[in-house]
Amino acid sequence: MVQVRVLGIALDAARQHIVLLKPLGEESAEGRVLPIWIGEQEATSILIALGGDHAPRPLTHDLLVTLIEAVGGNLERIDVTRIEEGTFYAELTLVTPAGPLVIDSRPSDAIGMAVRIDAPLFVADAVMDDAGIPAEMVEHHDSEDEEKLEEFKKFLEDVDPEDFQG
């Protein structure tokens, strides 16, 4: 396993969101980066947490972290364990009063939780070897992502629950 950090969120040529994981201790433009395709909502949630911001109401990842803590647990680490037919798999390792638990998770949800509480992120060496790309291939879209984040925050501030009634 190699410990990684979230380098950022990027968009591919088809405008699909990708979370970029980079081994600790490597500069942004060197080594390898692991791109994992994620949904737009998960990308927004991760961007909010990376920016140190909070949504006006708890997002799903906030709720999960609060729930784990409320029952006396602690999210100890996240592991991206394997890739099968293009699908990434991850595990949450929890420490609970009843003992340790390892729970299957989508990487996007695991990362969304980890960035909220600074839980360590790890990637299996085989996953990095199979799916990692040279770091210089990554085009980072910070300003575009920040614009989307600001747009989403404005939406959250202005939305009225009655807007969702049928």
PDB file of C-alpha atoms in Angstrom, residues 19-165:
ATOM      1  CA  VAL A  19     -10.512  12.650  -8.295  1.00  0.00           C
ATOM      2  CA  LEU A  20      -6.723  12.614  -8.535  1.00  0.00           C
ATOM      3  CA  LEU A  21      -4.724  10.751  -5.897  1.00  0.00           C
ATOM      4  CA  LYS A  22      -0.990  11.388  -5.571  1.00  0.00           C
ATOM      5  CA  PRO A  23       1.542   9.513  -3.411  1.00  0.00           C
ATOM      6  CA  LEU A  24       2.701  11.516  -0.398  1.00  0.00           C
ATOM      7  CA  GLY A  25       6.111  13.088  -0.767  1.00  0.00           C
ATOM      8  CA  GLU A  26       5.965  13.417  -4.539  1.00  0.00           C
ATOM      9  CA  GLU A  27       5.768  16.807  -6.220  1.00  0.00           C
ATOM     10  CA  SER A  28       2.672  17.448  -8.367  1.00  0.00           C
ATOM     11  CA  ALA A  29       4.450  17.142 -11.726  1.00  0.00           C
ATOM     12  CA  GLU A  30       6.508  14.030 -10.928  1.00  0.00           C
ATOM     13  CA  GLY A  31       5.792  10.345 -10.417  1.00  0.00           C
ATOM     14  CA  ARG A  32       2.334   8.908 -10.920  1.00  0.00           C
ATOM     15  CA  VAL A  33      -1.231  10.005 -10.265  1.00  0.00           C
ATOM     16  CA  LEU A  34      -4.222   7.723  -9.822  1.00  0.00           C
ATOM     17  CA  PRO A  35      -7.335   9.079 -11.574  1.00  0.00           C
ATOM     18  CA  ILE A  36     -10.666   7.721 -10.339  1.00  0.00           C
ATOM     19  CA  TRP A  37     -13.832   8.750 -12.178  1.00  0.00           C
ATOM     20  CA  ILE A  38     -16.576   9.949  -9.834  1.00  0.00           C
ATOM     21  CA  GLY A  39     -19.984  11.581 -10.036  1.00  0.00           C
ATOM     22  CA  GLU A  40     -20.549  15.316 -10.072  1.00  0.00           C
ATOM     23  CA  GLN A  41     -22.196  15.344  -6.636  1.00  0.00           C
ATOM     24  CA  GLU A  42     -19.326  13.427  -5.071  1.00  0.00           C
ATOM     25  CA  ALA A  43     -16.845  15.775  -6.755  1.00  0.00           C
ATOM     26  CA  THR A  44     -18.682  18.790  -5.334  1.00  0.00           C
ATOM     27  CA  SER A  45     -18.756  17.253  -1.862  1.00  0.00           C
ATOM     28  CA  ILE A  46     -15.010  16.548  -1.983  1.00  0.00           C
ATOM     29  CA  LEU A  47     -14.284  20.076  -3.252  1.00  0.00           C
ATOM     30  CA  ILE A  48     -16.313  21.594  -0.408  1.00  0.00           C
ATOM     31  CA  ALA A  49     -14.324  19.608   2.159  1.00  0.00           C
ATOM     32  CA  LEU A  50     -10.970  20.310   0.481  1.00  0.00           C
ATOM     33  CA  GLY A  51     -11.786  24.026   0.595  1.00  0.00           C
ATOM     34  CA  GLY A  52     -12.495  23.792   4.324  1.00  0.00           C
ATOM     35  CA  ASP A  53     -16.078  24.865   3.695  1.00  0.00           C
ATOM     36  CA  HIS A  54     -19.380  23.452   4.906  1.00  0.00           C
ATOM     37  CA  ALA A  55     -22.732  23.190   3.189  1.00  0.00           C
ATOM     38  CA  PRO A  56     -25.622  24.906   5.002  1.00  0.00           C
ATOM     39  CA  ARG A  57     -27.098  21.459   5.683  1.00  0.00           C
ATOM     40  CA  PRO A  58     -25.084  18.258   6.131  1.00  0.00           C
ATOM     41  CA  LEU A  59     -24.241  16.426   2.925  1.00  0.00           C
ATOM     42  CA  THR A  60     -24.259  12.625   2.915  1.00  0.00           C
ATOM     43  CA  HIS A  61     -20.520  12.415   3.689  1.00  0.00           C
ATOM     44  CA  ASP A  62     -20.970  14.817   6.630  1.00  0.00           C
ATOM     45  CA  LEU A  63     -23.848  12.699   7.899  1.00  0.00           C
ATOM     46  CA  LEU A  64     -21.839   9.479   7.683  1.00  0.00           C
ATOM     47  CA  VAL A  65     -18.909  10.977   9.605  1.00  0.00           C
ATOM     48  CA  THR A  66     -21.280  12.338  12.261  1.00  0.00           C
ATOM     49  CA  LEU A  67     -23.020   8.971  12.551  1.00  0.00           C
ATOM     50  CA  ILE A  68     -19.742   7.079  12.992  1.00  0.00           C
ATOM     51  CA  GLU A  69     -18.621   9.532  15.686  1.00  0.00           C
ATOM     52  CA  ALA A  70     -22.042   9.496  17.401  1.00  0.00           C
ATOM     53  CA  VAL A  71     -21.804   5.754  17.996  1.00  0.00           C
ATOM     54  CA  GLY A  72     -18.292   6.066  19.400  1.00  0.00           C
ATOM     55  CA  GLY A  73     -16.453   5.052  16.259  1.00  0.00           C
ATOM     56  CA  ASN A  74     -13.523   6.523  14.409  1.00  0.00           C
ATOM     57  CA  LEU A  75     -12.646   6.352  10.717  1.00  0.00           C
ATOM     58  CA  GLU A  76      -9.090   5.066  10.959  1.00  0.00           C
ATOM     59  CA  ARG A  77      -8.148   4.808   7.273  1.00  0.00           C
ATOM     60  CA  ILE A  78      -9.320   4.430   3.686  1.00  0.00           C
ATOM     61  CA  ASP A  79      -7.881   1.836   1.318  1.00  0.00           C
ATOM     62  CA  VAL A  80      -8.428   1.702  -2.449  1.00  0.00           C
ATOM     63  CA  THR A  81      -7.939  -2.037  -2.672  1.00  0.00           C
ATOM     64  CA  ARG A  82      -8.483  -3.151  -6.244  1.00  0.00           C
ATOM     65  CA  ILE A  83      -9.745  -2.398  -9.720  1.00  0.00           C
ATOM     66  CA  GLU A  84     -11.877  -4.905 -11.626  1.00  0.00           C
ATOM     67  CA  GLU A  85     -13.142  -4.287 -15.158  1.00  0.00           C
ATOM     68  CA  GLY A  86     -12.591  -0.551 -14.726  1.00  0.00           C
ATOM     69  CA  THR A  87     -14.380  -0.338 -11.365  1.00  0.00           C
ATOM     70  CA  PHE A  88     -12.407   0.767  -8.323  1.00  0.00           C
ATOM     71  CA  TYR A  89     -13.114  -0.723  -4.885  1.00  0.00           C
ATOM     72  CA  ALA A  90     -12.336   0.769  -1.496  1.00  0.00           C
ATOM     73  CA  GLU A  91     -12.655  -0.106   2.168  1.00  0.00           C
ATOM     74  CA  LEU A  92     -13.298   1.978   5.256  1.00  0.00           C
ATOM     75  CA  THR A  93     -11.477   0.796   8.356  1.00  0.00           C
ATOM     76  CA  LEU A  94     -13.391   1.818  11.459  1.00  0.00           C
ATOM     77  CA  VAL A  95     -12.452   1.519  15.097  1.00  0.00           C
ATOM     78  CA  THR A  96     -15.602   1.007  17.158  1.00  0.00           C
ATOM     79  CA  PRO A  97     -16.394   0.153  20.782  1.00  0.00           C
ATOM     80  CA  ALA A  98     -17.256  -3.345  19.514  1.00  0.00           C
ATOM     81  CA  GLY A  99     -13.894  -3.681  17.752  1.00  0.00           C
ATOM     82  CA  PRO A 100     -12.481  -2.904  14.324  1.00  0.00           C
ATOM     83  CA  LEU A 101     -14.708  -3.038  11.250  1.00  0.00           C
ATOM     84  CA  VAL A 102     -13.788  -3.059   7.580  1.00  0.00           C
ATOM     85  CA  ILE A 103     -16.608  -1.900   5.309  1.00  0.00           C
ATOM     86  CA  ASP A 104     -16.830  -2.016   1.505  1.00  0.00           C
ATOM     87  CA  SER A 105     -17.200   1.438  -0.066  1.00  0.00           C
ATOM     88  CA  ARG A 106     -17.104   3.286  -3.338  1.00  0.00           C
ATOM     89  CA  PRO A 107     -13.806   5.210  -3.480  1.00  0.00           C
ATOM     90  CA  SER A 108     -15.640   8.505  -4.007  1.00  0.00           C
ATOM     91  CA  ASP A 109     -17.637   8.082  -0.795  1.00  0.00           C
ATOM     92  CA  ALA A 110     -14.596   6.923   1.160  1.00  0.00           C
ATOM     93  CA  ILE A 111     -12.561   9.904  -0.074  1.00  0.00           C
ATOM     94  CA  GLY A 112     -15.461  12.264   0.650  1.00  0.00           C
ATOM     95  CA  MET A 113     -15.412  11.103   4.268  1.00  0.00           C
ATOM     96  CA  ALA A 114     -11.631  10.988   4.599  1.00  0.00           C
ATOM     97  CA  VAL A 115     -11.083  14.589   3.499  1.00  0.00           C
ATOM     98  CA  ARG A 116     -13.526  15.783   6.163  1.00  0.00           C
ATOM     99  CA  ILE A 117     -11.544  14.298   9.039  1.00  0.00           C
ATOM    100  CA  ASP A 118      -8.049  13.960   7.568  1.00  0.00           C
ATOM    101  CA  ALA A 119      -8.181  10.162   7.653  1.00  0.00           C
ATOM    102  CA  PRO A 120      -5.186   8.624   5.881  1.00  0.00           C
ATOM    103  CA  LEU A 121      -5.752   7.373   2.332  1.00  0.00           C
ATOM    104  CA  PHE A 122      -3.935   4.378   0.894  1.00  0.00           C
ATOM    105  CA  VAL A 123      -3.880   2.747  -2.547  1.00  0.00           C
ATOM    106  CA  ALA A 124      -2.819  -0.831  -3.190  1.00  0.00           C
ATOM    107  CA  ASP A 125       0.464  -0.967  -5.106  1.00  0.00           C
ATOM    108  CA  ALA A 126      -1.161  -3.134  -7.802  1.00  0.00           C
ATOM    109  CA  VAL A 127      -3.896  -0.512  -8.341  1.00  0.00           C
ATOM    110  CA  MET A 128      -1.345   2.279  -8.688  1.00  0.00           C
ATOM    111  CA  ASP A 129       0.708   0.137 -11.071  1.00  0.00           C
ATOM    112  CA  ASP A 130      -2.325  -0.842 -13.189  1.00  0.00           C
ATOM    113  CA  ALA A 131      -4.254   2.450 -13.296  1.00  0.00           C
ATOM    114  CA  GLY A 132      -1.746   5.161 -12.379  1.00  0.00           C
ATOM    115  CA  ILE A 133      -0.721   7.632 -15.055  1.00  0.00           C
ATOM    116  CA  PRO A 134       2.361   9.844 -15.367  1.00  0.00           C
ATOM    117  CA  ALA A 135       1.792  13.018 -13.352  1.00  0.00           C
ATOM    118  CA  GLU A 136       2.725  15.269 -16.272  1.00  0.00           C
ATOM    119  CA  MET A 137      -0.372  14.008 -18.150  1.00  0.00           C
ATOM    120  CA  VAL A 138      -2.712  15.610 -15.611  1.00  0.00           C
ATOM    121  CA  GLU A 139      -4.270  18.924 -16.474  1.00  0.00           C
ATOM    122  CA  HIS A 140      -5.623  20.487 -13.300  1.00  0.00           C
ATOM    123  CA  HIS A 141      -8.684  22.747 -13.635  1.00  0.00           C
ATOM    124  CA  ASP A 142      -8.647  24.634 -10.339  1.00  0.00           C
ATOM    125  CA  SER A 143     -10.364  27.822 -11.506  1.00  0.00           C
ATOM    126  CA  GLU A 144     -13.120  25.925 -13.306  1.00  0.00           C
ATOM    127  CA  ASP A 145     -13.706  23.665 -10.296  1.00  0.00           C
ATOM    128  CA  GLU A 146     -13.794  26.659  -7.962  1.00  0.00           C
ATOM    129  CA  GLU A 147     -16.395  28.327 -10.186  1.00  0.00           C
ATOM    130  CA  LYS A 148     -18.562  25.196 -10.021  1.00  0.00           C
ATOM    131  CA  LEU A 149     -18.124  25.045  -6.252  1.00  0.00           C
ATOM    132  CA  GLU A 150     -19.171  28.694  -5.888  1.00  0.00           C
ATOM    133  CA  GLU A 151     -22.166  28.078  -8.151  1.00  0.00           C
ATOM    134  CA  PHE A 152     -23.212  25.081  -6.018  1.00  0.00           C
ATOM    135  CA  LYS A 153     -22.803  27.071  -2.774  1.00  0.00           C
ATOM    136  CA  LYS A 154     -24.998  29.842  -4.200  1.00  0.00           C
ATOM    137  CA  PHE A 155     -27.592  27.249  -5.159  1.00  0.00           C
ATOM    138  CA  LEU A 156     -27.561  25.849  -1.616  1.00  0.00           C
ATOM    139  CA  GLU A 157     -27.985  29.328  -0.132  1.00  0.00           C
ATOM    140  CA  ASP A 158     -30.891  30.240  -2.439  1.00  0.00           C
ATOM    141  CA  VAL A 159     -32.758  26.949  -2.664  1.00  0.00           C
ATOM    142  CA  ASP A 160     -36.169  26.730  -1.032  1.00  0.00           C
ATOM    143  CA  PRO A 161     -37.481  23.286   0.053  1.00  0.00           C
ATOM    144  CA  GLU A 162     -40.776  24.159  -1.656  1.00  0.00           C
ATOM    145  CA  ASP A 163     -38.894  24.116  -4.970  1.00  0.00           C
ATOM    146  CA  PHE A 164     -38.822  20.301  -4.674  1.00  0.00           C
ATOM    147  CA  GLN A 165     -42.517  19.756  -3.972  1.00  0.00           C
TER     148      GLN A 165
END
